[in-house]
Amino acid sequence: MIIINHFDTKLSSRYEELDSNQDGNKNTQFADIIVDGKSIYNRLRKYDMVPALGWGTSDNQRQMIDYFLLRQPHEHLYCRYPILVCPLCGDEECGFISVKIDKEGDIVIWRDFILEGENKKIDIGPFYFKWDNYSTAINNTYGLTDDNSN
């Protein structure tokens, strides 16, 4: 029997207001991915990447939503998708963390998190989400931040 996880997103930023690490760094705002009340960004913070949702150009945001909703495969990764990306530019060439996303009936499955470039498996997941909860939260990430640049 699988345990269904709760999926949500919320506006977040790379640094908190008084964090001294933000000096000289871009404080990227993004749609943080929350699974069962826990931030994926915080769980994977040691990799210094941010979630790919909710920021960047309009076209990039729409493409990420299409990826996460399985409307189109990634051109190089096929059934894997970039979940965390470079906090400065979002470019996959800077490195990223990918996840395999599948849909079985009304359940979305996230598994096999990989630090791309190093091909290193990350010990997190798998997660199982109800489609209605998942798709609503993913769609709500569009335009979440004021930053529409790359």
PDB file of C-alpha atoms in Angstrom:
ATOM      1  CA  MET A   1       0.000   0.000   0.000  1.00  0.00           C
ATOM      2  CA  ILE A   2       1.357   3.395  -0.978  1.00  0.00           C
ATOM      3  CA  ILE A   3       1.106   6.481   1.191  1.00  0.00           C
ATOM      4  CA  ILE A   4      -0.268   9.529  -0.623  1.00  0.00           C
ATOM      5  CA  ASN A   5       1.792  12.661  -0.023  1.00  0.00           C
ATOM      6  CA  HIS A   6       0.349  16.170   0.055  1.00  0.00           C
ATOM      7  CA  PHE A   7       1.783  18.533  -2.582  1.00  0.00           C
ATOM      8  CA  ASP A   8       1.820  22.304  -2.260  1.00  0.00           C
ATOM      9  CA  THR A   9       3.893  25.279  -3.362  1.00  0.00           C
ATOM     10  CA  LYS A  10       4.621  28.629  -1.770  1.00  0.00           C
ATOM     11  CA  LEU A  11       6.547  31.754  -2.631  1.00  0.00           C
ATOM     12  CA  SER A  12      10.022  31.581  -1.154  1.00  0.00           C
ATOM     13  CA  SER A  13      13.477  33.027  -1.717  1.00  0.00           C
ATOM     14  CA  ARG A  14      17.018  31.794  -1.663  1.00  0.00           C
ATOM     15  CA  TYR A  15      17.971  33.785   1.433  1.00  0.00           C
ATOM     16  CA  GLU A  16      16.062  35.037   4.436  1.00  0.00           C
ATOM     17  CA  GLU A  17      16.039  38.783   5.028  1.00  0.00           C
ATOM     18  CA  LEU A  18      18.921  38.873   7.524  1.00  0.00           C
ATOM     19  CA  ASP A  19      21.019  36.059   6.019  1.00  0.00           C
ATOM     20  CA  SER A  20      24.589  37.353   5.573  1.00  0.00           C
ATOM     21  CA  ASN A  21      25.122  34.896   2.684  1.00  0.00           C
ATOM     22  CA  GLN A  22      22.895  37.015   0.450  1.00  0.00           C
ATOM     23  CA  ASP A  23      25.536  39.771   0.242  1.00  0.00           C
ATOM     24  CA  GLY A  24      26.722  39.804  -3.374  1.00  0.00           C
ATOM     25  CA  ASN A  25      24.420  36.937  -4.378  1.00  0.00           C
ATOM     26  CA  LYS A  26      21.159  36.947  -6.306  1.00  0.00           C
ATOM     27  CA  ASN A  27      18.271  36.384  -3.907  1.00  0.00           C
ATOM     28  CA  THR A  28      16.137  34.453  -6.388  1.00  0.00           C
ATOM     29  CA  GLN A  29      12.435  34.139  -5.606  1.00  0.00           C
ATOM     30  CA  PHE A  30      10.743  30.901  -6.655  1.00  0.00           C
ATOM     31  CA  ALA A  31       7.831  28.569  -6.021  1.00  0.00           C
ATOM     32  CA  ASP A  32       9.082  26.295  -3.272  1.00  0.00           C
ATOM     33  CA  ILE A  33       7.811  22.732  -3.494  1.00  0.00           C
ATOM     34  CA  ILE A  34       6.270  21.566  -0.243  1.00  0.00           C
ATOM     35  CA  VAL A  35       5.734  17.845   0.328  1.00  0.00           C
ATOM     36  CA  ASP A  36       3.850  16.898   3.489  1.00  0.00           C
ATOM     37  CA  GLY A  37       4.638  20.312   4.958  1.00  0.00           C
ATOM     38  CA  LYS A  38       8.400  20.083   4.261  1.00  0.00           C
ATOM     39  CA  SER A  39      10.291  22.252   1.769  1.00  0.00           C
ATOM     40  CA  ILE A  40      12.130  20.389  -0.998  1.00  0.00           C
ATOM     41  CA  TYR A  41      14.398  23.444  -1.315  1.00  0.00           C
ATOM     42  CA  ASN A  42      15.421  23.212   2.343  1.00  0.00           C
ATOM     43  CA  ARG A  43      15.847  19.432   2.176  1.00  0.00           C
ATOM     44  CA  LEU A  44      18.228  19.793  -0.802  1.00  0.00           C
ATOM     45  CA  ARG A  45      19.722  23.187   0.093  1.00  0.00           C
ATOM     46  CA  LYS A  46      23.281  21.829   0.301  1.00  0.00           C
ATOM     47  CA  TYR A  47      23.292  21.607  -3.522  1.00  0.00           C
ATOM     48  CA  ASP A  48      22.794  25.419  -3.819  1.00  0.00           C
ATOM     49  CA  MET A  49      19.988  25.154  -6.368  1.00  0.00           C
ATOM     50  CA  VAL A  50      16.418  26.445  -6.365  1.00  0.00           C
ATOM     51  CA  PRO A  51      13.134  24.943  -7.593  1.00  0.00           C
ATOM     52  CA  ALA A  52      12.551  25.394 -11.324  1.00  0.00           C
ATOM     53  CA  LEU A  53       8.943  26.543 -10.859  1.00  0.00           C
ATOM     54  CA  GLY A  54       7.502  30.046 -10.499  1.00  0.00           C
ATOM     55  CA  TRP A  55      10.319  32.206 -11.855  1.00  0.00           C
ATOM     56  CA  GLY A  56      12.084  33.112 -15.084  1.00  0.00           C
ATOM     57  CA  THR A  57      10.514  34.193 -18.341  1.00  0.00           C
ATOM     58  CA  SER A  58       6.864  33.528 -19.132  1.00  0.00           C
ATOM     59  CA  ASP A  59       7.895  30.965 -21.748  1.00  0.00           C
ATOM     60  CA  ASN A  60      10.204  29.202 -19.291  1.00  0.00           C
ATOM     61  CA  GLN A  61       7.497  29.097 -16.604  1.00  0.00           C
ATOM     62  CA  ARG A  62       4.977  27.625 -19.048  1.00  0.00           C
ATOM     63  CA  GLN A  63       7.500  25.041 -20.223  1.00  0.00           C
ATOM     64  CA  MET A  64       8.270  23.960 -16.642  1.00  0.00           C
ATOM     65  CA  ILE A  65       4.552  23.630 -15.903  1.00  0.00           C
ATOM     66  CA  ASP A  66       4.113  21.554 -19.075  1.00  0.00           C
ATOM     67  CA  TYR A  67       6.990  19.313 -17.991  1.00  0.00           C
ATOM     68  CA  PHE A  68       5.650  18.799 -14.474  1.00  0.00           C
ATOM     69  CA  LEU A  69       2.131  18.111 -15.783  1.00  0.00           C
ATOM     70  CA  LEU A  70       3.571  15.632 -18.316  1.00  0.00           C
ATOM     71  CA  ARG A  71       2.215  17.576 -21.296  1.00  0.00           C
ATOM     72  CA  GLN A  72       5.580  17.327 -23.045  1.00  0.00           C
ATOM     73  CA  PRO A  73       8.751  15.317 -22.494  1.00  0.00           C
ATOM     74  CA  HIS A  74      12.026  17.055 -21.782  1.00  0.00           C
ATOM     75  CA  GLU A  75      13.994  17.233 -25.022  1.00  0.00           C
ATOM     76  CA  HIS A  76      17.079  15.533 -23.531  1.00  0.00           C
ATOM     77  CA  LEU A  77      15.839  13.788 -20.387  1.00  0.00           C
ATOM     78  CA  TYR A  78      12.554  12.318 -21.734  1.00  0.00           C
ATOM     79  CA  CYS A  79      10.715  11.112 -18.581  1.00  0.00           C
ATOM     80  CA  ARG A  80      13.051  12.989 -16.208  1.00  0.00           C
ATOM     81  CA  TYR A  81      12.572  16.666 -15.414  1.00  0.00           C
ATOM     82  CA  PRO A  82      14.701  19.415 -13.821  1.00  0.00           C
ATOM     83  CA  ILE A  83      13.302  20.038 -10.351  1.00  0.00           C
ATOM     84  CA  LEU A  84      16.091  22.255  -8.951  1.00  0.00           C
ATOM     85  CA  VAL A  85      18.248  24.496 -11.141  1.00  0.00           C
ATOM     86  CA  CYS A  86      20.931  27.190 -11.005  1.00  0.00           C
ATOM     87  CA  PRO A  87      19.702  30.022  -8.727  1.00  0.00           C
ATOM     88  CA  LEU A  88      21.322  32.682 -10.895  1.00  0.00           C
ATOM     89  CA  CYS A  89      20.022  31.840 -14.363  1.00  0.00           C
ATOM     90  CA  GLY A  90      18.023  28.591 -14.263  1.00  0.00           C
ATOM     91  CA  ASP A  91      20.191  27.155 -17.046  1.00  0.00           C
ATOM     92  CA  GLU A  92      20.547  23.385 -16.952  1.00  0.00           C
ATOM     93  CA  GLU A  93      24.140  23.655 -18.178  1.00  0.00           C
ATOM     94  CA  CYS A  94      25.072  25.093 -14.773  1.00  0.00           C
ATOM     95  CA  GLY A  95      23.920  21.847 -13.150  1.00  0.00           C
ATOM     96  CA  PHE A  96      20.562  20.656 -11.884  1.00  0.00           C
ATOM     97  CA  ILE A  97      18.708  17.995  -9.961  1.00  0.00           C
ATOM     98  CA  SER A  98      16.258  15.896 -11.948  1.00  0.00           C
ATOM     99  CA  VAL A  99      13.384  13.645 -10.941  1.00  0.00           C
ATOM    100  CA  LYS A 100      11.580  10.881 -12.812  1.00  0.00           C
ATOM    101  CA  ILE A 101       7.875  11.733 -13.029  1.00  0.00           C
ATOM    102  CA  ASP A 102       5.249   9.132 -13.915  1.00  0.00           C
ATOM    103  CA  LYS A 103       1.467   9.121 -13.804  1.00  0.00           C
ATOM    104  CA  GLU A 104      -0.496   5.960 -13.050  1.00  0.00           C
ATOM    105  CA  GLY A 105      -4.244   6.600 -13.083  1.00  0.00           C
ATOM    106  CA  ASP A 106      -4.826   9.631 -10.860  1.00  0.00           C
ATOM    107  CA  ILE A 107      -1.506   9.243  -9.013  1.00  0.00           C
ATOM    108  CA  VAL A 108       1.670  11.168  -9.897  1.00  0.00           C
ATOM    109  CA  ILE A 109       4.914   9.537  -8.799  1.00  0.00           C
ATOM    110  CA  TRP A 110       8.204  11.337  -8.214  1.00  0.00           C
ATOM    111  CA  ARG A 111      11.196   9.029  -7.809  1.00  0.00           C
ATOM    112  CA  ASP A 112      14.875   8.608  -8.583  1.00  0.00           C
ATOM    113  CA  PHE A 113      16.215  12.072  -7.788  1.00  0.00           C
ATOM    114  CA  ILE A 114      19.588  12.554  -9.528  1.00  0.00           C
ATOM    115  CA  LEU A 115      22.250  15.263  -9.299  1.00  0.00           C
ATOM    116  CA  GLU A 116      22.881  15.613 -13.025  1.00  0.00           C
ATOM    117  CA  GLY A 117      26.423  16.077 -14.245  1.00  0.00           C
ATOM    118  CA  GLU A 118      27.676  13.847 -11.448  1.00  0.00           C
ATOM    119  CA  ASN A 119      24.968  11.214 -12.052  1.00  0.00           C
ATOM    120  CA  LYS A 120      24.640  10.980  -8.257  1.00  0.00           C
ATOM    121  CA  LYS A 121      21.474   9.484  -6.756  1.00  0.00           C
ATOM    122  CA  ILE A 122      19.926  11.617  -4.019  1.00  0.00           C
ATOM    123  CA  ASP A 123      18.245   9.763  -1.177  1.00  0.00           C
ATOM    124  CA  ILE A 124      14.793  11.374  -1.165  1.00  0.00           C
ATOM    125  CA  GLY A 125      11.405  10.020  -2.208  1.00  0.00           C
ATOM    126  CA  PRO A 126       9.587   8.376  -3.795  1.00  0.00           C
ATOM    127  CA  PHE A 127       6.543  10.610  -3.425  1.00  0.00           C
ATOM    128  CA  TYR A 128       2.976   9.869  -4.515  1.00  0.00           C
ATOM    129  CA  PHE A 129       0.499  12.689  -5.194  1.00  0.00           C
ATOM    130  CA  LYS A 130      -3.188  12.798  -6.123  1.00  0.00           C
ATOM    131  CA  TRP A 131      -3.475  14.362  -9.589  1.00  0.00           C
ATOM    132  CA  ASP A 132      -6.055  17.005  -8.600  1.00  0.00           C
ATOM    133  CA  ASN A 133      -3.948  18.285  -5.680  1.00  0.00           C
ATOM    134  CA  TYR A 134      -0.735  18.132  -7.723  1.00  0.00           C
ATOM    135  CA  SER A 135      -1.976  19.733 -10.957  1.00  0.00           C
ATOM    136  CA  THR A 136      -3.699  22.609  -9.138  1.00  0.00           C
ATOM    137  CA  ALA A 137      -0.556  23.416  -7.142  1.00  0.00           C
ATOM    138  CA  ILE A 138       1.694  23.202 -10.230  1.00  0.00           C
ATOM    139  CA  ASN A 139      -0.604  25.481 -12.272  1.00  0.00           C
ATOM    140  CA  ASN A 140      -0.671  28.010  -9.415  1.00  0.00           C
ATOM    141  CA  THR A 141       3.096  28.558  -9.722  1.00  0.00           C
ATOM    142  CA  TYR A 142       2.752  30.566 -12.947  1.00  0.00           C
ATOM    143  CA  GLY A 143       3.562  34.221 -12.298  1.00  0.00           C
ATOM    144  CA  LEU A 144       4.140  33.659  -8.586  1.00  0.00           C
ATOM    145  CA  THR A 145       7.171  35.961  -8.540  1.00  0.00           C
ATOM    146  CA  ASP A 146       7.646  39.406 -10.013  1.00  0.00           C
ATOM    147  CA  ASP A 147      10.882  38.256 -11.682  1.00  0.00           C
ATOM    148  CA  ASN A 148      10.106  37.485 -15.325  1.00  0.00           C
ATOM    149  CA  SER A 149      13.713  37.529 -16.457  1.00  0.00           C
ATOM    150  CA  ASN A 150      16.314  34.829 -16.810  1.00  0.00           C
TER     151      ASN A 150
END
